[in-house]
PDB file of C-alpha atoms and ligand atoms in Angstrom:
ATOM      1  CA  UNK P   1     146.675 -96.605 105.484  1.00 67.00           C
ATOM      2  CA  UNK P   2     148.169 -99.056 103.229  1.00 77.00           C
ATOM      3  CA  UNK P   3     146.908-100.433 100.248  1.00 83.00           C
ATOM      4  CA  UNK P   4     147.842-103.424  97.862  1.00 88.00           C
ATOM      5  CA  UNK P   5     147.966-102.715  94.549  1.00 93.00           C
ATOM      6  CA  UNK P   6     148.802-104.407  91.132  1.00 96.00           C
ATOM      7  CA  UNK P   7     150.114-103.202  87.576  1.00 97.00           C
ATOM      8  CA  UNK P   8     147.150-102.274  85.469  1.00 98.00           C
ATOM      9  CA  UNK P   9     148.432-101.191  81.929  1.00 98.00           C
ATOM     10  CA  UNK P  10     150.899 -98.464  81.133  1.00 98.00           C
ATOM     11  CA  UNK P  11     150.793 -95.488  78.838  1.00 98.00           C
ATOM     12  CA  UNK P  12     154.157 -94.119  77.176  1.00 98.00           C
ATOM     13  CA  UNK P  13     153.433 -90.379  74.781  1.00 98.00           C
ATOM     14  CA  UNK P  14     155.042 -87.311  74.844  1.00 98.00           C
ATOM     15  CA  UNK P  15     152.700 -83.734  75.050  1.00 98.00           C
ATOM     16  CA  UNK P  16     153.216 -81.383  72.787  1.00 95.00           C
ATOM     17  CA  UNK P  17     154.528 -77.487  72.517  1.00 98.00           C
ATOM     18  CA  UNK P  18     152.403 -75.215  74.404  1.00 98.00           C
ATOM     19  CA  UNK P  19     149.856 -77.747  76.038  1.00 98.00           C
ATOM     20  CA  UNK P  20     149.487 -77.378  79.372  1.00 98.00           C
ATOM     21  CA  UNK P  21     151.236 -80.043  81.556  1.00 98.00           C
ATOM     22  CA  UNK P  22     149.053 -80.811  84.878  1.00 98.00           C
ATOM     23  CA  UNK P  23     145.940 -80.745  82.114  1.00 98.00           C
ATOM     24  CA  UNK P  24     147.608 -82.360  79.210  1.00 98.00           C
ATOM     25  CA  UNK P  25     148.576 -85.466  81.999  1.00 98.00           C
ATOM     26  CA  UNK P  26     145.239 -85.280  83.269  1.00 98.00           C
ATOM     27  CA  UNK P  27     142.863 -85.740  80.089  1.00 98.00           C
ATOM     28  CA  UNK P  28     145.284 -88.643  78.919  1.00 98.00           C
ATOM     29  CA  UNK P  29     143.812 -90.342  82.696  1.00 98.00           C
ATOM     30  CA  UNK P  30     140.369 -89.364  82.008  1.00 97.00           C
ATOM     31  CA  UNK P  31     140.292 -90.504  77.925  1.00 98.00           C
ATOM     32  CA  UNK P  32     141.774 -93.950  79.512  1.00 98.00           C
ATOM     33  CA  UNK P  33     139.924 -93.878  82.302  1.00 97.00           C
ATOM     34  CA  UNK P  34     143.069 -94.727  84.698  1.00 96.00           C
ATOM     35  CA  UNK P  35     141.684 -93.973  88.384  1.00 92.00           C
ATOM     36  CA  UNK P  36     144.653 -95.000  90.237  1.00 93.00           C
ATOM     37  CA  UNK P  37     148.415 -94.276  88.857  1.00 95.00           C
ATOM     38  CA  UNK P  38     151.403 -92.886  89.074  1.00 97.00           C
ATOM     39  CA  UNK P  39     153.211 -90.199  86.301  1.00 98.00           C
ATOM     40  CA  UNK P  40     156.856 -89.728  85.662  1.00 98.00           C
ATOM     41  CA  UNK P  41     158.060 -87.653  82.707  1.00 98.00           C
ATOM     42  CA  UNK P  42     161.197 -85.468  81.600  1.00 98.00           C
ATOM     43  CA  UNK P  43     161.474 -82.808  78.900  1.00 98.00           C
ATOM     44  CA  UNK P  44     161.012 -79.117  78.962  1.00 98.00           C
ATOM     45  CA  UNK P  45     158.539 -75.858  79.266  1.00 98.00           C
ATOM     46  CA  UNK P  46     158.889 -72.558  78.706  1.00 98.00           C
ATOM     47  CA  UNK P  47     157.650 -71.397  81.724  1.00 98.00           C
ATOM     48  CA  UNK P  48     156.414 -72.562  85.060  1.00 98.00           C
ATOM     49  CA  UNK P  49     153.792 -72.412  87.972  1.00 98.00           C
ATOM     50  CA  UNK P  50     154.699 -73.868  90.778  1.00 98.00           C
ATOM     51  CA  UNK P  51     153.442 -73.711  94.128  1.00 97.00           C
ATOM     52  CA  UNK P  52     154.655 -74.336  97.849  1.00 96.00           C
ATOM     53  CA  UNK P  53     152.431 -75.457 100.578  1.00 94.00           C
ATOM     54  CA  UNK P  54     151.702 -72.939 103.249  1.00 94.00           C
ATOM     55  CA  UNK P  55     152.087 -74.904 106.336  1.00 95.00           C
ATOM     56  CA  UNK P  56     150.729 -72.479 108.522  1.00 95.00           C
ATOM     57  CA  UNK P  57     148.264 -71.145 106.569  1.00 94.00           C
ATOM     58  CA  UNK P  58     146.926 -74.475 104.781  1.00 93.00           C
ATOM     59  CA  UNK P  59     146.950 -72.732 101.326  1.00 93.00           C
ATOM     60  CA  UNK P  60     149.678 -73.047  98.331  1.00 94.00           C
ATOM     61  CA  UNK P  61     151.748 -69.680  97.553  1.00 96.00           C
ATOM     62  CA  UNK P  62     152.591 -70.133  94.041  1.00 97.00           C
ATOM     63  CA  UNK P  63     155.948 -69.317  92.202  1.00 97.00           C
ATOM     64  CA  UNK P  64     155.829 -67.921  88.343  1.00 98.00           C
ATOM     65  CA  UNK P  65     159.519 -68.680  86.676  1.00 98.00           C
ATOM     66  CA  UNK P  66     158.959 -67.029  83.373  1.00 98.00           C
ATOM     67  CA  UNK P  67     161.763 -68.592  81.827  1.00 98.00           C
ATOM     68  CA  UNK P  68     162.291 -72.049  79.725  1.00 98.00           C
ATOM     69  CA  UNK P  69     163.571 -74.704  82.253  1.00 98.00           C
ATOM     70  CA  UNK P  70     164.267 -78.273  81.845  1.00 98.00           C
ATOM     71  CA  UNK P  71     161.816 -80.945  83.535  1.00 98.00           C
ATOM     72  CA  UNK P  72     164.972 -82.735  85.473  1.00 98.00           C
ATOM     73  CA  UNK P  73     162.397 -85.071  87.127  1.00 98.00           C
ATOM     74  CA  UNK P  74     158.297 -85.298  87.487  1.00 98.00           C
ATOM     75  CA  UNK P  75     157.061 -87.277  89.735  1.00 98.00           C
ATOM     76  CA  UNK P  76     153.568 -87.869  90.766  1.00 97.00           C
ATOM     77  CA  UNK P  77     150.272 -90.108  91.667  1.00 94.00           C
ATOM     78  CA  UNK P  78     147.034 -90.278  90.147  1.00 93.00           C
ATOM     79  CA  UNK P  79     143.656 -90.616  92.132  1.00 89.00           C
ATOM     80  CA  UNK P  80     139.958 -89.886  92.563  1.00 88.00           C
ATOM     81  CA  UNK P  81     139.100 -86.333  93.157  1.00 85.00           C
ATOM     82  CA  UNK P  82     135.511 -85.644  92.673  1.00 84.00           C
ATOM     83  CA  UNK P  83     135.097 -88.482  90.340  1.00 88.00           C
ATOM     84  CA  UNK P  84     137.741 -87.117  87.898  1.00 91.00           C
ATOM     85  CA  UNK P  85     141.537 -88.183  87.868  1.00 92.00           C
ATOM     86  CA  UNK P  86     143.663 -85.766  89.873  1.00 92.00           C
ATOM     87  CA  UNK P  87     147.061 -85.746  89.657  1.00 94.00           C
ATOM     88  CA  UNK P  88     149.521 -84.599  92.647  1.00 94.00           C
ATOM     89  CA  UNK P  89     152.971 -84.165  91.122  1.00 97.00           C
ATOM     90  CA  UNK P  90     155.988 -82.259  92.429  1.00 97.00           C
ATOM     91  CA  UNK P  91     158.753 -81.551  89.754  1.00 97.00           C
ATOM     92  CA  UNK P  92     162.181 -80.489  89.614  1.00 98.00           C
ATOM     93  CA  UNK P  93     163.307 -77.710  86.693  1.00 98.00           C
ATOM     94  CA  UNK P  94     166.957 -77.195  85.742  1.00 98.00           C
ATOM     95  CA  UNK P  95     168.158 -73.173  84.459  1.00 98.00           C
ATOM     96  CA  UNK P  96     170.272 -72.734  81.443  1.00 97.00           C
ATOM     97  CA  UNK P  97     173.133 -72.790  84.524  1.00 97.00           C
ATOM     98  CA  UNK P  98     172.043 -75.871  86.012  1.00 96.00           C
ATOM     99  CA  UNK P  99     170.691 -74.367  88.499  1.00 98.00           C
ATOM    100  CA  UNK P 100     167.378 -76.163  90.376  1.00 98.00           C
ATOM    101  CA  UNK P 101     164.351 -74.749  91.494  1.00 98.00           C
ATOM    102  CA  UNK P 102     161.406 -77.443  92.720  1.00 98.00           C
ATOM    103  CA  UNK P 103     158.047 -77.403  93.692  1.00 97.00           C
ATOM    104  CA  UNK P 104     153.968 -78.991  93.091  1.00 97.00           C
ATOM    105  CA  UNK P 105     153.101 -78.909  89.827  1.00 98.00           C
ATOM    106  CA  UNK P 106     150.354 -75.872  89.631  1.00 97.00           C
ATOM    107  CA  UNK P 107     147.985 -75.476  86.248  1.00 97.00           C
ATOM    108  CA  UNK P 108     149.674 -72.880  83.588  1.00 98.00           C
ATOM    109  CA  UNK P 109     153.157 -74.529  83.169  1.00 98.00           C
ATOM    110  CA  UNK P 110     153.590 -74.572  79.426  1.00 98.00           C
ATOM    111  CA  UNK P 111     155.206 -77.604  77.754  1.00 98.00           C
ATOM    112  CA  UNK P 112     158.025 -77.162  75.664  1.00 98.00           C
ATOM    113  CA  UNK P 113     158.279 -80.961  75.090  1.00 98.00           C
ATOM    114  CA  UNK P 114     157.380 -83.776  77.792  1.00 98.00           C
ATOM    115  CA  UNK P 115     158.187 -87.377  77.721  1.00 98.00           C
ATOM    116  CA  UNK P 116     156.158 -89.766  80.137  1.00 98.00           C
ATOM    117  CA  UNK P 117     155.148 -92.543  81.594  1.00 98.00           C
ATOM    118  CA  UNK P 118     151.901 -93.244  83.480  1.00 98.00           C
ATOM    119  CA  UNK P 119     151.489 -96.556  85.205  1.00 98.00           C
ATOM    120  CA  UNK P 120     148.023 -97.464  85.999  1.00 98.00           C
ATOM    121  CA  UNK P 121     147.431 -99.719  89.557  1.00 96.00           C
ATOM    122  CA  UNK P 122     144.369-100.601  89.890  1.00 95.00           C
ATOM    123  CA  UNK P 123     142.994-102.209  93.648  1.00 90.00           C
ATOM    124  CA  UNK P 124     139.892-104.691  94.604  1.00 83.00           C
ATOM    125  CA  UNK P 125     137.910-101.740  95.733  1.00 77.00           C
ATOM    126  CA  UNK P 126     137.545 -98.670  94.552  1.00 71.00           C
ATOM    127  CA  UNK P 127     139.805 -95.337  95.653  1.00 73.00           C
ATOM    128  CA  UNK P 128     139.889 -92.083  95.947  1.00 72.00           C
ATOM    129  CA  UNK P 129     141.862 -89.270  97.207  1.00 71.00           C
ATOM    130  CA  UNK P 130     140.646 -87.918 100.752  1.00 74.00           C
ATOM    131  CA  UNK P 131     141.491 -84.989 102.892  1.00 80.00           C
ATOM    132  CA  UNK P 132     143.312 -85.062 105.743  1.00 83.00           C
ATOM    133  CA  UNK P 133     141.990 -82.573 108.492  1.00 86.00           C
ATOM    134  CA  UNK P 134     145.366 -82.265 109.901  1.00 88.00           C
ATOM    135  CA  UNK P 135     147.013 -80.704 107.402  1.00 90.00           C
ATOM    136  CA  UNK P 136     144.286 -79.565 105.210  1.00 86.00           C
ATOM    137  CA  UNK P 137     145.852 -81.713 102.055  1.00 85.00           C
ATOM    138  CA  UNK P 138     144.627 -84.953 100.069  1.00 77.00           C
ATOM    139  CA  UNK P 139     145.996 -87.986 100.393  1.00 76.00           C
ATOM    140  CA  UNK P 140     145.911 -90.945  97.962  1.00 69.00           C
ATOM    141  CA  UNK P 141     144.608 -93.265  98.069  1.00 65.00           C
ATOM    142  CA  UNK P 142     141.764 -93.132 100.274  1.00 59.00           C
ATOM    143  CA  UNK P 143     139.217 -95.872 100.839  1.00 52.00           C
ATOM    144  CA  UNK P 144     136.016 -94.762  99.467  1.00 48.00           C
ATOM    145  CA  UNK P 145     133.291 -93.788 102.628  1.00 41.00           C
TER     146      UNK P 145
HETATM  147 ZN1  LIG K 214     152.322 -81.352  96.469  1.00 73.66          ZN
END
C-alpha cells in the first residue's frame, strides 16, 4: 500500500519533567487534531518501558530500565486508531557509558526533558491504522473500509 501525502503544518515543544512520553506526544495530536504524522524528538527520561515484539507469540514482552537514559533518537508515525491519534514509535536510549539499549516506545517512560518535532501529512481521503492478520500488528496508514 502506498499512499501520497503532503506537508500539513508542523509542531516544535519540548514535554516537561515527569510527563509521560507516548501520552504527553499523543494529547499534543489530539489538542491539534493531527490524524496523520510523524514524531521525532531527543532529550532524556529517567526511566523507561520499552517493549519487543513477540514474533511467535504476537504479543510485546516489555523491558523496565529503571535508570535515567538519554533519548539518542525517537522516531515514529502518527495514525488513526479507534478514532484517536496513535502513535507507533521505536526509540533508542544511551547509559551514562554510552551504552545503547532500543526498543517500541511502551506507556510509563518518564520524561526527564524531550525536544520534538511532529510533522503533520495530511492525504485526500481519510486514514487510519489497520491490522495486519499476518503478523498480528497495525500498520499505517490504512485506507479507511
Ligand atoms: Zn513497534
Amino acid at each position: 500500500m502506498n499512499v501520497e501525502a503532503t506537508d500539513g503544518r508542523k509542531f516544535l515543544g519540548w514535554l516537561s519533567l515527569g510527563s509521560d512520553l507516548l501520552a504527553s506526544l499523543e494529547q499534543i495530536c489530539e489538542s491539534q487534531k493531527i490524524k496523520l504524522g510523524e514524531v521525532r524528538a531527543i532529550g532524556a527520561v529517567g526511566h523507561a518501558r520499552l517493549a519487543h515484539y513477540d514474533q511467535i507469540g504476537q504479543k510485546y514482552k516489555y523491558i523496565d530500565l529503571r535508570k535515567p537514559l538519554n533519548i539518542l533518537s525517537l522516531m515514529g508515525n502518527i495514525s488513526l486508531q479507534n478514532g484517536k491519534p496513535y502513535i507507533h514509535a521505536h526509540l533508542i536510549l544511551g547509559d551514562d557509558q554510552g551504552q545503547v539499549i532500543g526498543g517500541h516506545l511502551a506507556p510509563g517512560t518518564s520524561v526527564f526533558v524531550c525536544e520534538y518535532v511532529i510533522q503533520e501529512y495530511l492525504t485526500a481521503e481519510p486514514l487510519v491504522g489497520q491490522k495486519d492478520q499476518a503478523t498480528g500488528l497495525y500498520f499505517w496508514p490504512g485506507k479507511q473500509f
